[in-house]
Short mmCIF file of C-alpha atoms and ligand atoms in Angstrom, two decimals:
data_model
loop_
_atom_site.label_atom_id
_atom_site.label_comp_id
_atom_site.label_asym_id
_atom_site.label_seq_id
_atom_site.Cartn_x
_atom_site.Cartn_y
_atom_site.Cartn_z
CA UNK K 11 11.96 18.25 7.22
CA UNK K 12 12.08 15.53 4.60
CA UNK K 13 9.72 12.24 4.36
CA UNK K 14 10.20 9.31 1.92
CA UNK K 15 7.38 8.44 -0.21
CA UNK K 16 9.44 7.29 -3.36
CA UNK K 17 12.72 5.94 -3.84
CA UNK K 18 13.10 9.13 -6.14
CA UNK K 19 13.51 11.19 -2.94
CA UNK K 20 16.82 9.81 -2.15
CA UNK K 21 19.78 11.17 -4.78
CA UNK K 22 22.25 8.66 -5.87
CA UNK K 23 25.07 10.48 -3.87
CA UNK K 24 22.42 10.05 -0.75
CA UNK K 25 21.88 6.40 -1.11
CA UNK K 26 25.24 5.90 -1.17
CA UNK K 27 25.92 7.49 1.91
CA UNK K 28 23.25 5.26 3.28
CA UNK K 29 24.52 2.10 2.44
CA UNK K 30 28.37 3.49 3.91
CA UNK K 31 26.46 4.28 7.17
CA UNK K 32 24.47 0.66 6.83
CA UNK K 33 28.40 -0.86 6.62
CA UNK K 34 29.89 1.61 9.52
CA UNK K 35 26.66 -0.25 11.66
CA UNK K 36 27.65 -3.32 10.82
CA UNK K 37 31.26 -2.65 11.41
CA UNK K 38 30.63 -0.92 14.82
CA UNK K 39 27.48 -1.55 15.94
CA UNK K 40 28.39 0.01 19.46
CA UNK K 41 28.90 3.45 18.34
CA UNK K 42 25.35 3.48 17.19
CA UNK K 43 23.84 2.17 20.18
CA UNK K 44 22.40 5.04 21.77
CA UNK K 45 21.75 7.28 18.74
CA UNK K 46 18.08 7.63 19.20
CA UNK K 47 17.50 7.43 23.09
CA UNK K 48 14.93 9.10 24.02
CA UNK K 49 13.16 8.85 20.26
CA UNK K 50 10.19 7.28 19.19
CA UNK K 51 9.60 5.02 15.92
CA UNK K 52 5.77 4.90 15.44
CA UNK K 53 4.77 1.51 12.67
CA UNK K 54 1.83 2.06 11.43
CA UNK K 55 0.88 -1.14 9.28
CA UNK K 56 -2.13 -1.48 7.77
CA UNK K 57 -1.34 -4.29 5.48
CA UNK K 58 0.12 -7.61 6.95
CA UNK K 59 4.08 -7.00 7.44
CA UNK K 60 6.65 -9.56 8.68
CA UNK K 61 9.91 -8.02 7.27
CA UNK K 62 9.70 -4.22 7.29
CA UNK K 63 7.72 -3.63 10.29
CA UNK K 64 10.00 -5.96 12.26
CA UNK K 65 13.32 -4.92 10.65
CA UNK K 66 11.92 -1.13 11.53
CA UNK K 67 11.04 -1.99 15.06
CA UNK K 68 14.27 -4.25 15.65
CA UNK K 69 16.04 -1.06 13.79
CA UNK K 70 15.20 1.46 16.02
CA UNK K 71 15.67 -0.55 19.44
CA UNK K 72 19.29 -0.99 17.97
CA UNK K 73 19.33 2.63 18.30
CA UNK K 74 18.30 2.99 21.51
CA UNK K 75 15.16 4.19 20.45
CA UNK K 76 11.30 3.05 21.52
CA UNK K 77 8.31 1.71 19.46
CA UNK K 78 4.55 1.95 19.56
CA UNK K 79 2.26 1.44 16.70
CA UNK K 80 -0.30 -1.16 15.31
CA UNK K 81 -0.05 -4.54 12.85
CA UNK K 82 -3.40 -4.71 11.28
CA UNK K 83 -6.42 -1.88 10.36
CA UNK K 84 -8.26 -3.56 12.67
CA UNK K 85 -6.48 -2.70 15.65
CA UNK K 86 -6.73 1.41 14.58
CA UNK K 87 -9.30 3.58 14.14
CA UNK K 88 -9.64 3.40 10.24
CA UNK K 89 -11.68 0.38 11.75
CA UNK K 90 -13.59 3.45 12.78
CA UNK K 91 -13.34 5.42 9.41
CA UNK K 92 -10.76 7.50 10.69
CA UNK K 93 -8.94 8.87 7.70
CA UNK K 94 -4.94 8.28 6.86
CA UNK K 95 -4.39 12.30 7.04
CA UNK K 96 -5.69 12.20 10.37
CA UNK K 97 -4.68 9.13 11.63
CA UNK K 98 -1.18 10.53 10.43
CA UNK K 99 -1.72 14.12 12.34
CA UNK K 100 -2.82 12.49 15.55
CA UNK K 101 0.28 9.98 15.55
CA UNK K 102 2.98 13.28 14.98
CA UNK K 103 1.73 14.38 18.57
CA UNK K 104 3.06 10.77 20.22
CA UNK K 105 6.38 9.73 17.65
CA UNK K 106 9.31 11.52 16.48
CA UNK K 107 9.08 9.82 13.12
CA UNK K 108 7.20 7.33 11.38
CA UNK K 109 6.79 4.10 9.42
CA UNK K 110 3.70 3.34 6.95
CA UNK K 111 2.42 0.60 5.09
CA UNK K 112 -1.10 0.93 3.44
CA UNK K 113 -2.90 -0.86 0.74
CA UNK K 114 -4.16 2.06 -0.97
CA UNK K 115 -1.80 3.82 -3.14
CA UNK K 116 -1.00 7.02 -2.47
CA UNK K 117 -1.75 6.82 0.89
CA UNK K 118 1.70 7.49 2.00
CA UNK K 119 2.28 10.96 0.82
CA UNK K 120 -1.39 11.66 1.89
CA UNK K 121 -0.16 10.85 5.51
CA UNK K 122 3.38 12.44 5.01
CA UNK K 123 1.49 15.71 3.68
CA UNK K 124 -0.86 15.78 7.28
CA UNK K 125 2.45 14.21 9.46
CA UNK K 126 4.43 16.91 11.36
CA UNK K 127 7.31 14.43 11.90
CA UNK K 128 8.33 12.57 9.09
CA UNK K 129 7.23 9.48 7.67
CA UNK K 130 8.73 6.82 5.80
CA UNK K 131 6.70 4.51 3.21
CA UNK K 132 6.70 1.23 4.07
CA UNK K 133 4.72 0.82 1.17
CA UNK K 134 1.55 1.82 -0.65
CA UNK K 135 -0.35 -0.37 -2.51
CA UNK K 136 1.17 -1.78 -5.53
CA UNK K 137 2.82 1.14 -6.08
CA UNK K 138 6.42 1.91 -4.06
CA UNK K 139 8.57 0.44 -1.68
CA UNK K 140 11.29 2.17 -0.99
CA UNK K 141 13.12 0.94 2.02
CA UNK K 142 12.58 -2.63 0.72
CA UNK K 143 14.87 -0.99 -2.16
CA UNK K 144 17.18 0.44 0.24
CA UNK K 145 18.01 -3.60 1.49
CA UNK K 146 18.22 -4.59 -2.12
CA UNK K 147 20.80 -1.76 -2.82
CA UNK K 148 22.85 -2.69 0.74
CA UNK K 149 22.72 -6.51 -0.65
CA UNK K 150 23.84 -5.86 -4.50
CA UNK K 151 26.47 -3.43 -2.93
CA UNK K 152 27.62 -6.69 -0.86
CA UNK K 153 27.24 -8.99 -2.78
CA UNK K 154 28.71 -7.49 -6.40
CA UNK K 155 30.74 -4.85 -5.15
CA UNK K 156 29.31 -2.03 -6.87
CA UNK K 157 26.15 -1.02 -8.73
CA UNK K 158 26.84 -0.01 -11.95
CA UNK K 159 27.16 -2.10 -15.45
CA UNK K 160 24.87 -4.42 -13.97
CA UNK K 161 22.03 -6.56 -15.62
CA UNK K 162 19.32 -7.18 -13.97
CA UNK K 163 16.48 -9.55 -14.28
CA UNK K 164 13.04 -8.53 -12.65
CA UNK K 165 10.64 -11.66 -12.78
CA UNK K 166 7.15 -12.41 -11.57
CA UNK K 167 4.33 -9.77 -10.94
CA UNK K 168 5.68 -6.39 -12.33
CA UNK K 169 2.36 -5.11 -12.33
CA UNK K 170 1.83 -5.24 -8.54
CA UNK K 171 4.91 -5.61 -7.72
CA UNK K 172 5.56 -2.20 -5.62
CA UNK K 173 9.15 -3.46 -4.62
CA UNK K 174 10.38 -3.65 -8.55
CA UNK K 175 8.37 -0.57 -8.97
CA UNK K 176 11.13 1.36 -6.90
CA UNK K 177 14.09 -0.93 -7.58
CA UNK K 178 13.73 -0.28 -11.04
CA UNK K 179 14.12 3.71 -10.63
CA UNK K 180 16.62 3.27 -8.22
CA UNK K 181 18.93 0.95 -10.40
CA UNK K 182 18.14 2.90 -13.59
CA UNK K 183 20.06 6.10 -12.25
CA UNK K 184 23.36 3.80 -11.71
CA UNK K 185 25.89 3.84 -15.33
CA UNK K 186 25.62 0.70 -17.49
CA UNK K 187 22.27 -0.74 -15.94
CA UNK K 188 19.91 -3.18 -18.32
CA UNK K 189 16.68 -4.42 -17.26
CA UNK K 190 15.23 -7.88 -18.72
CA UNK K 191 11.79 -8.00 -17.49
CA UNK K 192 10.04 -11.11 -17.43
CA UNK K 193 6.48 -11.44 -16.21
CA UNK K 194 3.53 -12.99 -18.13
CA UNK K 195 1.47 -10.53 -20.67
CA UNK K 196 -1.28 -9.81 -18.29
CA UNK K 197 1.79 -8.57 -15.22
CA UNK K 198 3.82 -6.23 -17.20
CA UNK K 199 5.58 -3.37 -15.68
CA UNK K 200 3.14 -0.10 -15.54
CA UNK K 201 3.91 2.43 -18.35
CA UNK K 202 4.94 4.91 -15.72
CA UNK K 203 8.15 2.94 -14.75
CA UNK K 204 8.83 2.20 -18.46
CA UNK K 205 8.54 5.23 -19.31
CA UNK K 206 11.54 6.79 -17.01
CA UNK K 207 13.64 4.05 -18.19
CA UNK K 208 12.77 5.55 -21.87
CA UNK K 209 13.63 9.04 -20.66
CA UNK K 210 16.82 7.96 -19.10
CA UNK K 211 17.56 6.01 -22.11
CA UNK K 212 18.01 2.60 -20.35
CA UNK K 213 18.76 -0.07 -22.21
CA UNK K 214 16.10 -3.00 -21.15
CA UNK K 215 13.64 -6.04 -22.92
CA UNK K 216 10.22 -7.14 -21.71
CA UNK K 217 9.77 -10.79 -21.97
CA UNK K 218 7.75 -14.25 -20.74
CA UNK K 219 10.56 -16.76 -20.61
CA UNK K 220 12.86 -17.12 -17.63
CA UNK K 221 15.02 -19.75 -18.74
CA UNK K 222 16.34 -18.28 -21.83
CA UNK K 223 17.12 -15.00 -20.27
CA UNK K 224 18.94 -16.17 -17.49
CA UNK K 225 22.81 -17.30 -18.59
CA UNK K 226 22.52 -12.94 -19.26
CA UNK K 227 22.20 -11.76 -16.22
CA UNK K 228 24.33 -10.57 -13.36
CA UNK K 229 21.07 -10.41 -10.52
CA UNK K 230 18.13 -12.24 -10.26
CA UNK K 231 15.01 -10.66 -8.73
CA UNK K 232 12.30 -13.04 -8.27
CA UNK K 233 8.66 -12.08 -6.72
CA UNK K 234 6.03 -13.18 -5.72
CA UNK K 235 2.66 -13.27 -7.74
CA UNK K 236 0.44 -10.67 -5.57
CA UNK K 237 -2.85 -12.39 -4.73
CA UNK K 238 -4.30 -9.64 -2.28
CA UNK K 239 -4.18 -6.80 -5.74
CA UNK K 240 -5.78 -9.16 -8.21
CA UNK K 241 -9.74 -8.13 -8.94
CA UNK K 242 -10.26 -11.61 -10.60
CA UNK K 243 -9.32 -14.54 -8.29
CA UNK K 244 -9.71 -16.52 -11.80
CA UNK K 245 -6.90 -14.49 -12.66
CA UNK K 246 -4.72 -15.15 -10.59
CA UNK K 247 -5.40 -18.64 -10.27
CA UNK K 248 -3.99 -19.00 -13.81
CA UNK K 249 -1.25 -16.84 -13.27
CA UNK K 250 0.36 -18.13 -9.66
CA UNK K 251 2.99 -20.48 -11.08
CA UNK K 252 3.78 -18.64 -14.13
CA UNK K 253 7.84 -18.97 -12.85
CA UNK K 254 9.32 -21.31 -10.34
CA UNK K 255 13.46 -21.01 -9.81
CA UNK K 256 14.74 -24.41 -9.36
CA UNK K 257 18.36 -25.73 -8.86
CA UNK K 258 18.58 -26.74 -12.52
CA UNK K 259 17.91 -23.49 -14.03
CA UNK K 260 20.60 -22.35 -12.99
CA UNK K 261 23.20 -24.24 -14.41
CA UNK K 262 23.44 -21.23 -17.37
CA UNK K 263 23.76 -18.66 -14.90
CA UNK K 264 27.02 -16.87 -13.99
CA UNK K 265 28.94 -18.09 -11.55
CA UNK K 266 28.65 -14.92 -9.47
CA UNK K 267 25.04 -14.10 -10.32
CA UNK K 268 23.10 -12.68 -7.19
CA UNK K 269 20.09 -14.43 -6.50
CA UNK K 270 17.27 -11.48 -4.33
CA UNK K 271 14.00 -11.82 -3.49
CA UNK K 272 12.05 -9.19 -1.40
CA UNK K 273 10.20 -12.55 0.65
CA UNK K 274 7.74 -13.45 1.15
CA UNK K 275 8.47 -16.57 -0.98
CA UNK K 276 5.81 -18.70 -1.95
CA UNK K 277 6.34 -20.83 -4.67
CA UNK K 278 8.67 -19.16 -7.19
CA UNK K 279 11.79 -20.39 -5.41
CA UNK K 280 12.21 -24.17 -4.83
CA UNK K 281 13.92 -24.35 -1.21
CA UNK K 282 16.35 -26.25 -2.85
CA UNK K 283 17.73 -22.95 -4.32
CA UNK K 284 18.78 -21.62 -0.68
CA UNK K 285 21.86 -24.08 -0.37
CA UNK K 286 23.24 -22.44 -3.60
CA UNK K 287 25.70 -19.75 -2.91
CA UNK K 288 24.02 -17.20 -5.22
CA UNK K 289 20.89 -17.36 -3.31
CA UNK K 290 20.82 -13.65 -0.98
CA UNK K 291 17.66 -13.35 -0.49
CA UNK K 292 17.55 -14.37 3.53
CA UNK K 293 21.19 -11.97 3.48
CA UNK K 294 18.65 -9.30 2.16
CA UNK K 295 16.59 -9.24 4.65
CA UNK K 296 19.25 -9.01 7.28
CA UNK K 297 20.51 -5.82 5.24
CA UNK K 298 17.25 -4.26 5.16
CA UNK K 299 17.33 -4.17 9.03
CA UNK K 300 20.93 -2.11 8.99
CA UNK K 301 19.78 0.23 5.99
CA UNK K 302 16.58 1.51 7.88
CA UNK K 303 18.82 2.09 11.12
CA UNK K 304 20.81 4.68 8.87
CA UNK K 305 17.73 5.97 7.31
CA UNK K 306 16.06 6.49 10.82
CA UNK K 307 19.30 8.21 11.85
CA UNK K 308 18.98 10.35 9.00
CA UNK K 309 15.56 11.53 8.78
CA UNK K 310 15.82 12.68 12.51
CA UNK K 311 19.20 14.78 12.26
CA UNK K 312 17.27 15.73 8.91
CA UNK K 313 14.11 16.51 11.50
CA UNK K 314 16.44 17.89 14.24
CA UNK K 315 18.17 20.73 11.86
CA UNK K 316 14.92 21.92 10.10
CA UNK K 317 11.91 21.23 11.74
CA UNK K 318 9.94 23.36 8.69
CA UNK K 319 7.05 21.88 6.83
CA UNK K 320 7.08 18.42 5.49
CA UNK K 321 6.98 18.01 1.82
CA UNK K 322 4.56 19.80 -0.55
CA UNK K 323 3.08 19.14 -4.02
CA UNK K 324 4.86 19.20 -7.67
CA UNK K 325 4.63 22.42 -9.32
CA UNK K 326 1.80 23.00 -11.89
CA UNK K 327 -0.22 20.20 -10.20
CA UNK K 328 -4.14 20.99 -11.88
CA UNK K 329 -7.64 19.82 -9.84
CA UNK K 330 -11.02 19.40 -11.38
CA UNK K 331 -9.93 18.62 -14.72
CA UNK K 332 -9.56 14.59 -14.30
CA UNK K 333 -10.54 11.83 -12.44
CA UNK K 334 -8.27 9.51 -11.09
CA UNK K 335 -9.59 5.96 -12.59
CA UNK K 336 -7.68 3.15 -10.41
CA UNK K 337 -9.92 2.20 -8.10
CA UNK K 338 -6.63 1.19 -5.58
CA UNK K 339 -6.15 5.10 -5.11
CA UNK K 340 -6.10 6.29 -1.86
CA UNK K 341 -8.05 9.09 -3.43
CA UNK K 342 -10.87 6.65 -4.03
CA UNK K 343 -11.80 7.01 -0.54
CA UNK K 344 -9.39 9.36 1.19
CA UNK K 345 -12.20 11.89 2.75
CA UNK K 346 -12.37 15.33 0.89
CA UNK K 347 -9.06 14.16 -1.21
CA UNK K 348 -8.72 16.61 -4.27
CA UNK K 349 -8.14 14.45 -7.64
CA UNK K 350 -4.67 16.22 -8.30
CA UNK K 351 -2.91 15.61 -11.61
CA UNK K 352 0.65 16.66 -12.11
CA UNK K 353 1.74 17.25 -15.66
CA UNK K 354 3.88 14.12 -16.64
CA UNK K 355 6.92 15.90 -17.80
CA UNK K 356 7.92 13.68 -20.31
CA UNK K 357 4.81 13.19 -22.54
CA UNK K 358 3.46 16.62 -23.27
CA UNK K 359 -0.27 16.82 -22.44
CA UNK K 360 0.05 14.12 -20.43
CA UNK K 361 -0.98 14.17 -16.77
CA UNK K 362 -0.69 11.95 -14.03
CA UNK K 363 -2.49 11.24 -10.41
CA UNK K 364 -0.55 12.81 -8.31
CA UNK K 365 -1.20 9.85 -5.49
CA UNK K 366 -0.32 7.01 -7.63
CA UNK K 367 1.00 8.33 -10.96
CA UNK K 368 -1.72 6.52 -12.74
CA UNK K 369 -1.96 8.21 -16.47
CA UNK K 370 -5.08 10.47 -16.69
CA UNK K 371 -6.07 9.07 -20.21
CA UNK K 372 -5.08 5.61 -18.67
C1 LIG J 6 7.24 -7.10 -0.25
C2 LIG J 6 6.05 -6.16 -0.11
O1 LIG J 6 5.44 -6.07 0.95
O2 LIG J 6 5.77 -5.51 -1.11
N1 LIG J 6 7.62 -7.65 0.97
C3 LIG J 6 8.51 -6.98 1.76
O3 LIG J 6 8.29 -5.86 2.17
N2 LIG J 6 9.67 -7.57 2.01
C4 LIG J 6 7.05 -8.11 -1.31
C5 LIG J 6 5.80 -8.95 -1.27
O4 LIG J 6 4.95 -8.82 -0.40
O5 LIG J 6 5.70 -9.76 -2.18
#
């Protein structure tokens, strides 16, 4: 039985068989209709959703499928201290599969670890997001007609930023991919995403300036600065309007540059941008809706042909030795969680949490 946790679960030859299935569903959405009667989508959401928990919901009624689940903590019994693992064995019993989004990273493949059915990361934290990558790769497949020898600008929080998080290792297994990463100092992109695109050899730049960077590129990622991960309020106070897109910044960019944004928006894109052609982020969101329809689909055929135990830890993973030091780890508060490090298998003697890949010397 498979689960996804990380965007890294999927190969490249799987992911694009999702995004042919996402374009046979848009094609014929009849012959999909009843695919799931019968089945049961469980969304647990612990962290405020509009887009994922919707498009999962309006995914699997598309299917012919049901839904139950919750929108807030509050409404479950974490309210009660219940923890994720058994919030996540309780829910197998009632759902055939399920979605999760929790602010604690890690918490996903805590819950997919306990889950008897599997369970799909609507995203942890700051850390992954990999369905939200799943719409991004439907939209650049639409949109530029293939995904390789493509440069791609990431801009905004790259810190906290779980969607880029996953994007990035998704894009960086396609030929010909560069990355120009453009967040202020303080928002980089975490030194475990940099350091895959250094193993893969991928060409990319980190950088503060938007304008110069952007006659280069051939997509446009914009996010959002995330307010609900910042410790320091100050901090992000000075930080919120580091970039805003406006219609006049574009006037270097290509003519065909592709223009995404995971929403929510806040500031970063004038609404003036959405009457330029370029701009796919509201396109995106739409695609997100048909790629989780073939994911669903393929989990439970997944499911339905080996029902065996979910997924299972990474070999040589070592307890007792390290703690795990960000304090947004599920294994923070997760009760009776083991601190598990994996080695890193790039940097010898390195080792990494094996909830949210934080660096143990970190
Ligand atoms: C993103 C998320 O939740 O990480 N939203 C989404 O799922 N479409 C991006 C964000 O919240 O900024």
């Amino acid at each position: 039985m498979r689960s996804v946790i990380d965007i890294l679960d999927l190969s490249v030859r799987e992911l694009d068989a999702l995004t042919d299935t996402a374009l046979d569903i848009i094609a014929r959405p009849e012959e999909y209709a009843h695919a799931c009667e019968g089945k049961k989508l469980a969304t647990l959401f612990f962290e405020p959703s509009t887009r994922t928990r919707l498009s999962f919901e309006a995914a699997m009624y598309e299917l012919g499928g049901h839904v139950l689940g919750f929108s807030e903590a509050a409404s479950s019994s974490a309210s009660k201290g219940e923890s994720v693992a058994d919030t996540a064995r309780i829910v197998s019993c009632y759902a055939d599969i399920i979605a999760m989004r929790h602010p604690r990273e890690g918490a996903a493949l805590v819950a997919a670890l306990n889950a008897s059915v599997p369970l799909i990361n609507g995203g942890d934290g700051g850390h992954c997001h990999p369905t939200q990558t799943l719409a991004d790769l439907l939209t650049i497949r639409r949109e530029m007609g293939r995904f390789d020898h493509l440069t791609i600008g990431v801009c905004g929080d790259l810190k906290y930023g779980r969607t880029v998080h996953s994007l990035v290792h998704a894009m960086a297994r396609y030929e010909g991919t560069r990355f120009v990463l453009i967040s202020p100092e303080e928002l980089r992109t975490p030194d475990y995403v940099l350091a895959s695109l250094r193993e893969k050899g991928v060409p990319y730049s980190e950088t503060a300036e938007l304008d110069g960077a952007i006659p280069a590129l051939d997509i446009l990622y914009m996010t959002r600065i995330q307010r609900e991960r910042f410790a320091d309020p100050d901090q992000y106070e000075r930080l919120k309007d580091s970039y805003i897109l406006t219609p006049d910044k574009l006037a270097d960019a290509k003519k065909d540059m592709a223009i995404l944004h995971p929403l929510p928006r806040v500031n970063e894109i004038s609404v003036a941008v959405d009457r330029d052609p370029r701009a796919a982020y509201f396109r995106q969101a739409l695609n997100g809706k048909y790629m989780r329809m073939a994911l669903i689909l393929k989990l439970l055929d997944e499911a339905r042909k080996d029902p065996g135990p979910a997924i299972t830890l990474p070999d040589g993973s070592v307890s007792g030795t390290y703690v795990c030091r960000n304090r947004r780890c599920i294994s923070a508060v997760e009760q009776e969680l083991p601190q598990l490090f994996r080695p890193d298998g790039r940097e010898k003697g390195l080792y990494r949490c094996v909830w949210c890949d934080t660096a143990a010397t970190d």
